[in-house]
Amino acid sequence: VKVGGKHYRTVWVQGGKVKLIDQNLLPHEFSIATSASSMQTAAAIKDMTVRGAPAIGAAAGYAMAQAIGEAKGNWRAAKASRKLIESTRPTAVELFHATARVWQAAREDSGRARVRSAAQEASEQARAAWEEASAIADESAAACRAIGEIGAGELFSHGNNILTHCNAGWLACVDWGTALSPIYFYNRSGGRPFVYSSETRPRGQGARLTAWELGHEAVNHRIISDGMSASLMASGAIDAVIVGADRIAANGDTANKIGTYSHAIAALHHGIPFYVAAPTSTIDFSTPRGGRIPIEQRSEDEVHWVKGADEKGVIRRVRWTAPGSRAINPAFDVTPAQLITAVITEKGIFKPGELWRVV
Amino acid sequence: VKVGGKHYRTVWVQGGKVKLIDQNLLPHEFSIATSASSMQTAAAIKDMTVRGAPAIGAAAGYAMAQAIGEAKGNWRAAKASRKLIESTRPTAVELFHATARVWQAAREDSGRARVRSAAQEASEQARAAWEEASAIADESAAACRAIGEIGAGELFSHGNNILTHCNAGWLACVDWGTALSPIYFYNRSGGRPFVYSSETRPRGQGARLTAWELGHEAVNHRIISDGMSASLMASGAIDAVIVGADRIAANGDTANKIGTYSHAIAALHHGIPFYVAAPTSTIDFSTPRGGRIPIEQRSEDEVHWVKGADEKGVIRRVRWTAPGSRAINPAFDVTPAQLITAVITEKGIFKPGELWRVV
């Protein structure tokens, strides 16, 4: 994302440390968090300093590389760190793909060497791990760019007025975004997209992050409450819906931020196309259908407490719900394949029932 | 509603003044606002100190009585006040029913007198106006009680797990509530209702008011974000949906708080019954269908700013959306009759297409 004329990835490496745009401080403060250890990076994933499936994947890859470096050849220690990294967020499959890839790259390197000291070997493994983590991030950025090019024509064939939910933009990815990438591509190509950004309770990724990104990209947009989408559809204000994905099952069922499924049902009811945009790394062929995707349950405090800036710009948290009342907070829902018009990937556009063609 | 062992109506008259539970201060503070003039009461309707269609109706009736008293026989002045009262909220039809009834009662009284001074006549008209306004409030309370008795058996025949949206409880009415009245009736009769209270962005009537009421009535409940209802329905957690209404058109199309229509579509998709509960005064036979119901557009600041209590209990407003981004804020949506299982009224339960039977 471009901030103050400078282009930033959402997560990157600098001076041997992992750097992350701190998404908990946005939209009120743009700040870069630095992580010097796998534990810090894992904590950043868990507390959502970094969020969004592809960005989580990249951060998890770097965390795994940090852990392998820290372990200095002690694979039991590395394994414990891997477990910890993988315990941060259960739904986004790219996290698990990334840790597995980096782990594998380091392990394979073990076998390759002829004669070297244990210290040399550990250092070589760490190097291989960091290389693989960087490759994951670069591939992810390239995939998101391709999603933008491929998706723009398809999405805007229906009209210029697009609904999106949560944040599947620059901040959710290493670069460009998934659901927002076609919108940015179209906008930069001279198109005139108009985006309804569904605020996405409870954490407000649509109100805070997507709106912030769209503003920085000079895309015309309005924030709406999540419950407004159906009546906008009924009035003809929305031409198509596009969202990201945290995990796509083999049959095309898609886990994404809570509230996605409501928009999908409303789109079906009004005959409006509903797209999922995601790199193919989001597809989990080992999960046959959506019912098998683990859904993260987060703290009910996220429903009760809202963070924002007061009239003087001071960041504060306020409880807006009735004291003593409890809430529930499933972080994701599953949209069945039948409600999805197509999945837009870096390898092309697929019917959700034909994802096997990706392989 | 019962607070501290004492029973309160939502709006009532005391010492010649209109008293209102201040709903903008709830759930953090329970406070009674006093209105000594029609202008103050109209302002209380507009700024939502009092809200909910039947409570708006009762407050508007009292405001009209205040205005007629203030006018002292100057009907041009009274008419100007009536216009002002009627300009506060365009969607709830009970507001217009109430001002018309009070106006009519005072006017009819004009014709009745034989020999009396202008001052005597004005005073008699004011008395008639206040009597009519009180009758409206009493009828509304009785209707809501009947809705509870009539609706409980129907609603809970589907199971104990109920979704509701916004606040159609004690606070939305003079007494008892509409959508929540069957729940309170069932709970007091020894039933064990479980209520999902959809928080109702942007103003949080579900999170703030319904949850607060349910807590005071010891009804087991959980607050959910508006976008969570569809996945709860898919998982079998919801047996029926019940909401109130701000205006029901002659064909059964129902205007209610924004977000209602999303829940209704999701209920249809999952084969879950969807009820509207409202006194028959909410039916507007002069509006043939939902497309003709005027929808209030409120300030976008309601989407941007959230009010709540900070860690120390201090009430603060915070802006949680991206600075510079704009929002839209339609206050209501229209649920078509085909999505409504039945309308529960004080005169019985009607199919939305058969509301003419009410007359």
mmCIF file of C-alpha atoms in Angstrom, chain B residues 8 36 79 93-94 166-167 184 238 266 300:
data_model
loop_
_atom_site.group_PDB
_atom_site.id
_atom_site.type_symbol
_atom_site.label_atom_id
_atom_site.label_comp_id
_atom_site.label_asym_id
_atom_site.label_seq_id
_atom_site.Cartn_x
_atom_site.Cartn_y
_atom_site.Cartn_z
ATOM 1 C CA TYR B 8 -41.858 2.149 34.601
ATOM 2 C CA ALA B 36 -42.484 20.604 29.538
ATOM 3 C CA LYS B 79 -51.106 23.202 13.074
ATOM 4 C CA VAL B 93 -46.816 5.440 10.966
ATOM 5 C CA GLU B 94 -48.009 5.438 14.583
ATOM 6 C CA CYS B 166 -33.191 -3.957 17.132
ATOM 7 C CA ASN B 167 -35.344 -3.290 20.188
ATOM 8 C CA TYR B 184 -41.458 -11.993 28.359
ATOM 9 C CA ILE B 238 -32.175 -20.532 15.747
ATOM 10 C CA ALA B 266 -31.534 -15.752 5.700
ATOM 11 C CA GLU B 300 -23.666 9.192 8.585
#
